[in-house]
Amino acid sequence: MKLSELKKIITKAHKIGFELPDGKLVPAHFHVTEVGQSTKRFIDCGGTLRNKETIVMQLWNAQDYNHRLHPEKLLSILELSEKALDLEDLELEVEYQAETIAIYGLDYDGKYFKLTSLQTDCLAKDACGVPQRQTTPLINAASDPCIPGNGCC
């Protein structure tokens, strides 16, 4: 989800809730402790230089049980961050304390913002020799396991 999408949803929301990938909800008394732009410059295993820019929003669960972040307050935090940091309309990542700081993607199901699991991937599969998924169906592998096209030889 991009920053503009988050802001559009918030302007119509009556309350805000975040759901973790396991279905548990982030406690309602969470705080947004940071909003910023993150730039990651790296080289993949194939030698290609890459840049990844995201907006990072950090959620924090304090013992402040009477605190509830209302949509208009979150919108003002986002707009202040956007203006002060000259933020672009980038994809959002959400940091939240799990066993360590976990980083999630963000989606919306009409009721809750869903913190979605992110996965690692090899960005240079060709250079690393990682085989692509086989798209050719196996051809009678039961009767002859080494016929051309079945991916075994």
PDB file of C-alpha atoms in Angstrom, residues 12-150:
ATOM      1  CA  LYS A  12     -13.092   7.804   5.645  1.00  0.00           C
ATOM      2  CA  ALA A  13     -12.352   5.741   8.788  1.00  0.00           C
ATOM      3  CA  HIS A  14     -14.072   6.075  12.156  1.00  0.00           C
ATOM      4  CA  LYS A  15     -11.396   4.072  13.986  1.00  0.00           C
ATOM      5  CA  ILE A  16      -8.062   2.446  13.232  1.00  0.00           C
ATOM      6  CA  GLY A  17      -7.023  -1.136  13.888  1.00  0.00           C
ATOM      7  CA  PHE A  18      -4.033  -3.196  12.804  1.00  0.00           C
ATOM      8  CA  GLU A  19      -4.125  -6.973  12.450  1.00  0.00           C
ATOM      9  CA  LEU A  20      -1.001  -9.123  12.571  1.00  0.00           C
ATOM     10  CA  PRO A  21      -0.487 -12.000  10.107  1.00  0.00           C
ATOM     11  CA  ASP A  22      -1.535 -14.516  12.800  1.00  0.00           C
ATOM     12  CA  GLY A  23      -4.919 -12.790  13.184  1.00  0.00           C
ATOM     13  CA  LYS A  24      -4.139 -11.106  16.520  1.00  0.00           C
ATOM     14  CA  LEU A  25      -4.806  -7.384  16.762  1.00  0.00           C
ATOM     15  CA  VAL A  26      -2.226  -4.795  17.691  1.00  0.00           C
ATOM     16  CA  PRO A  27      -3.502  -3.456  21.045  1.00  0.00           C
ATOM     17  CA  ALA A  28      -5.802  -0.482  20.542  1.00  0.00           C
ATOM     18  CA  HIS A  29      -3.564   1.750  22.676  1.00  0.00           C
ATOM     19  CA  PHE A  30      -0.663   1.613  20.182  1.00  0.00           C
ATOM     20  CA  HIS A  31       1.320   4.718  19.305  1.00  0.00           C
ATOM     21  CA  VAL A  32       2.834   5.739  15.975  1.00  0.00           C
ATOM     22  CA  THR A  33       6.344   6.598  17.119  1.00  0.00           C
ATOM     23  CA  GLU A  34       8.011   7.249  13.766  1.00  0.00           C
ATOM     24  CA  VAL A  35       7.199   7.971  10.150  1.00  0.00           C
ATOM     25  CA  GLY A  36      10.089   8.300   7.750  1.00  0.00           C
ATOM     26  CA  GLN A  37      11.545   7.468   4.399  1.00  0.00           C
ATOM     27  CA  SER A  38      14.019   4.625   4.257  1.00  0.00           C
ATOM     28  CA  THR A  39      16.540   4.218   1.458  1.00  0.00           C
ATOM     29  CA  LYS A  40      18.316   0.910   1.079  1.00  0.00           C
ATOM     30  CA  ARG A  41      21.256   0.824  -1.338  1.00  0.00           C
ATOM     31  CA  PHE A  42      22.594  -2.642  -1.919  1.00  0.00           C
ATOM     32  CA  ILE A  43      24.203  -5.011  -4.346  1.00  0.00           C
ATOM     33  CA  ASP A  44      22.482  -8.295  -5.092  1.00  0.00           C
ATOM     34  CA  CYS A  45      24.298 -11.614  -5.353  1.00  0.00           C
ATOM     35  CA  GLY A  46      24.543 -11.165  -9.131  1.00  0.00           C
ATOM     36  CA  GLY A  47      26.461  -7.893  -8.783  1.00  0.00           C
ATOM     37  CA  THR A  48      23.625  -5.501  -9.664  1.00  0.00           C
ATOM     38  CA  LEU A  49      23.446  -2.265  -7.677  1.00  0.00           C
ATOM     39  CA  ARG A  50      19.931  -1.588  -6.434  1.00  0.00           C
ATOM     40  CA  ASN A  51      17.939   1.029  -4.518  1.00  0.00           C
ATOM     41  CA  LYS A  52      14.785   0.432  -2.537  1.00  0.00           C
ATOM     42  CA  GLU A  53      12.870   3.347  -1.052  1.00  0.00           C
ATOM     43  CA  THR A  54       9.931   2.939   1.288  1.00  0.00           C
ATOM     44  CA  ILE A  55       8.020   4.907   3.863  1.00  0.00           C
ATOM     45  CA  VAL A  56       8.334   3.303   7.271  1.00  0.00           C
ATOM     46  CA  MET A  57       5.733   3.757   9.979  1.00  0.00           C
ATOM     47  CA  GLN A  58       6.614   2.398  13.399  1.00  0.00           C
ATOM     48  CA  LEU A  59       3.911   1.169  15.783  1.00  0.00           C
ATOM     49  CA  TRP A  60       4.678   0.891  19.466  1.00  0.00           C
ATOM     50  CA  ASN A  61       2.656  -0.717  22.204  1.00  0.00           C
ATOM     51  CA  ALA A  62       3.045   1.190  25.474  1.00  0.00           C
ATOM     52  CA  GLN A  63       1.401   0.683  28.841  1.00  0.00           C
ATOM     53  CA  ASP A  64      -0.697   3.776  28.103  1.00  0.00           C
ATOM     54  CA  TYR A  65      -4.013   1.899  28.109  1.00  0.00           C
ATOM     55  CA  ASN A  66      -6.174   5.030  27.844  1.00  0.00           C
ATOM     56  CA  HIS A  67      -4.532   6.143  24.609  1.00  0.00           C
ATOM     57  CA  ARG A  68      -6.384   5.615  21.328  1.00  0.00           C
ATOM     58  CA  LEU A  69      -5.079   6.995  18.055  1.00  0.00           C
ATOM     59  CA  HIS A  70      -7.977   8.453  16.109  1.00  0.00           C
ATOM     60  CA  PRO A  71      -7.953   8.610  12.300  1.00  0.00           C
ATOM     61  CA  GLU A  72      -7.672  12.401  12.176  1.00  0.00           C
ATOM     62  CA  LYS A  73      -4.608  12.325  14.464  1.00  0.00           C
ATOM     63  CA  LEU A  74      -2.896   9.663  12.340  1.00  0.00           C
ATOM     64  CA  LEU A  75      -3.690  11.668   9.226  1.00  0.00           C
ATOM     65  CA  SER A  76      -2.118  14.773  10.788  1.00  0.00           C
ATOM     66  CA  ILE A  77       1.006  12.747  11.709  1.00  0.00           C
ATOM     67  CA  LEU A  78       1.275  11.467   8.146  1.00  0.00           C
ATOM     68  CA  GLU A  79       0.714  14.910   6.599  1.00  0.00           C
ATOM     69  CA  LEU A  80       3.264  16.537   8.918  1.00  0.00           C
ATOM     70  CA  SER A  81       5.794  13.813   8.044  1.00  0.00           C
ATOM     71  CA  GLU A  82       5.023  14.174   4.342  1.00  0.00           C
ATOM     72  CA  LYS A  83       5.601  17.926   4.465  1.00  0.00           C
ATOM     73  CA  ALA A  84       8.602  18.016   6.833  1.00  0.00           C
ATOM     74  CA  LEU A  85      10.436  15.144   5.135  1.00  0.00           C
ATOM     75  CA  ASP A  86       9.265  15.867   1.570  1.00  0.00           C
ATOM     76  CA  LEU A  87       7.998  12.287   1.331  1.00  0.00           C
ATOM     77  CA  GLU A  88       7.186  10.748  -2.008  1.00  0.00           C
ATOM     78  CA  ASP A  89       4.175   8.493  -2.563  1.00  0.00           C
ATOM     79  CA  LEU A  90       6.042   5.264  -1.827  1.00  0.00           C
ATOM     80  CA  GLU A  91       5.105   1.819  -0.591  1.00  0.00           C
ATOM     81  CA  LEU A  92       4.639   1.603   3.165  1.00  0.00           C
ATOM     82  CA  GLU A  93       6.319  -0.781   5.534  1.00  0.00           C
ATOM     83  CA  VAL A  94       5.286  -1.068   9.156  1.00  0.00           C
ATOM     84  CA  GLU A  95       7.690  -1.818  11.984  1.00  0.00           C
ATOM     85  CA  TYR A  96       6.227  -3.495  15.054  1.00  0.00           C
ATOM     86  CA  GLN A  97       7.803  -5.163  18.059  1.00  0.00           C
ATOM     87  CA  ALA A  98       7.595  -8.949  17.914  1.00  0.00           C
ATOM     88  CA  GLU A  99      10.441 -11.146  19.219  1.00  0.00           C
ATOM     89  CA  THR A 100      12.550  -8.454  17.601  1.00  0.00           C
ATOM     90  CA  ILE A 101      11.480  -5.531  15.442  1.00  0.00           C
ATOM     91  CA  ALA A 102       9.447  -7.084  12.648  1.00  0.00           C
ATOM     92  CA  ILE A 103       8.834  -5.379   9.318  1.00  0.00           C
ATOM     93  CA  TYR A 104       5.529  -5.877   7.545  1.00  0.00           C
ATOM     94  CA  GLY A 105       3.801  -4.817   4.379  1.00  0.00           C
ATOM     95  CA  LEU A 106       0.432  -3.112   4.692  1.00  0.00           C
ATOM     96  CA  ASP A 107      -2.958  -3.967   3.219  1.00  0.00           C
ATOM     97  CA  TYR A 108      -6.568  -3.148   4.110  1.00  0.00           C
ATOM     98  CA  ASP A 109      -9.555  -5.490   4.272  1.00  0.00           C
ATOM     99  CA  GLY A 110     -12.286  -2.892   4.804  1.00  0.00           C
ATOM    100  CA  LYS A 111     -12.159  -3.238   8.596  1.00  0.00           C
ATOM    101  CA  TYR A 112      -8.525  -3.548   9.669  1.00  0.00           C
ATOM    102  CA  PHE A 113      -5.161  -2.606   8.293  1.00  0.00           C
ATOM    103  CA  LYS A 114      -3.449  -5.939   7.753  1.00  0.00           C
ATOM    104  CA  LEU A 115       0.239  -6.258   8.560  1.00  0.00           C
ATOM    105  CA  THR A 116       1.378  -8.645   5.850  1.00  0.00           C
ATOM    106  CA  SER A 117       4.392 -10.925   5.982  1.00  0.00           C
ATOM    107  CA  LEU A 118       7.314  -9.985   3.780  1.00  0.00           C
ATOM    108  CA  GLN A 119       9.555 -12.599   2.210  1.00  0.00           C
ATOM    109  CA  THR A 120      13.149 -12.618   1.086  1.00  0.00           C
ATOM    110  CA  ASP A 121      13.951 -13.539  -2.499  1.00  0.00           C
ATOM    111  CA  CYS A 122      16.972 -13.911  -4.737  1.00  0.00           C
ATOM    112  CA  LEU A 123      17.007 -10.968  -7.145  1.00  0.00           C
ATOM    113  CA  ALA A 124      19.619 -12.530  -9.435  1.00  0.00           C
ATOM    114  CA  LYS A 125      18.331 -16.052  -9.991  1.00  0.00           C
ATOM    115  CA  ASP A 126      19.966 -16.301 -13.432  1.00  0.00           C
ATOM    116  CA  ALA A 127      23.381 -15.252 -12.111  1.00  0.00           C
ATOM    117  CA  CYS A 128      23.104 -17.585  -9.112  1.00  0.00           C
ATOM    118  CA  GLY A 129      21.978 -20.609 -11.085  1.00  0.00           C
ATOM    119  CA  VAL A 130      18.644 -20.798  -9.254  1.00  0.00           C
ATOM    120  CA  PRO A 131      16.294 -22.722 -11.522  1.00  0.00           C
ATOM    121  CA  GLN A 132      13.086 -21.032 -12.576  1.00  0.00           C
ATOM    122  CA  ARG A 133       9.824 -22.785 -11.776  1.00  0.00           C
ATOM    123  CA  GLN A 134       9.087 -25.491 -14.270  1.00  0.00           C
ATOM    124  CA  THR A 135       6.132 -24.599 -16.434  1.00  0.00           C
ATOM    125  CA  THR A 136       6.225 -27.700 -18.652  1.00  0.00           C
ATOM    126  CA  PRO A 137       3.984 -30.455 -17.272  1.00  0.00           C
ATOM    127  CA  LEU A 138       5.694 -33.704 -16.350  1.00  0.00           C
ATOM    128  CA  ILE A 139       5.437 -36.275 -19.144  1.00  0.00           C
ATOM    129  CA  ASN A 140       4.619 -39.741 -17.852  1.00  0.00           C
ATOM    130  CA  ALA A 141       7.419 -39.641 -15.272  1.00  0.00           C
ATOM    131  CA  ALA A 142       6.099 -42.785 -13.634  1.00  0.00           C
ATOM    132  CA  SER A 143       6.968 -45.010 -16.593  1.00  0.00           C
ATOM    133  CA  ASP A 144      10.264 -43.301 -17.572  1.00  0.00           C
ATOM    134  CA  PRO A 145      11.716 -40.870 -15.029  1.00  0.00           C
ATOM    135  CA  CYS A 146      14.357 -39.531 -17.439  1.00  0.00           C
ATOM    136  CA  ILE A 147      12.452 -38.549 -20.540  1.00  0.00           C
ATOM    137  CA  PRO A 148      13.219 -35.052 -21.871  1.00  0.00           C
ATOM    138  CA  GLY A 149      11.039 -32.284 -20.492  1.00  0.00           C
ATOM    139  CA  ASN A 150      10.311 -33.735 -17.075  1.00  0.00           C
TER     140      ASN A 150
END
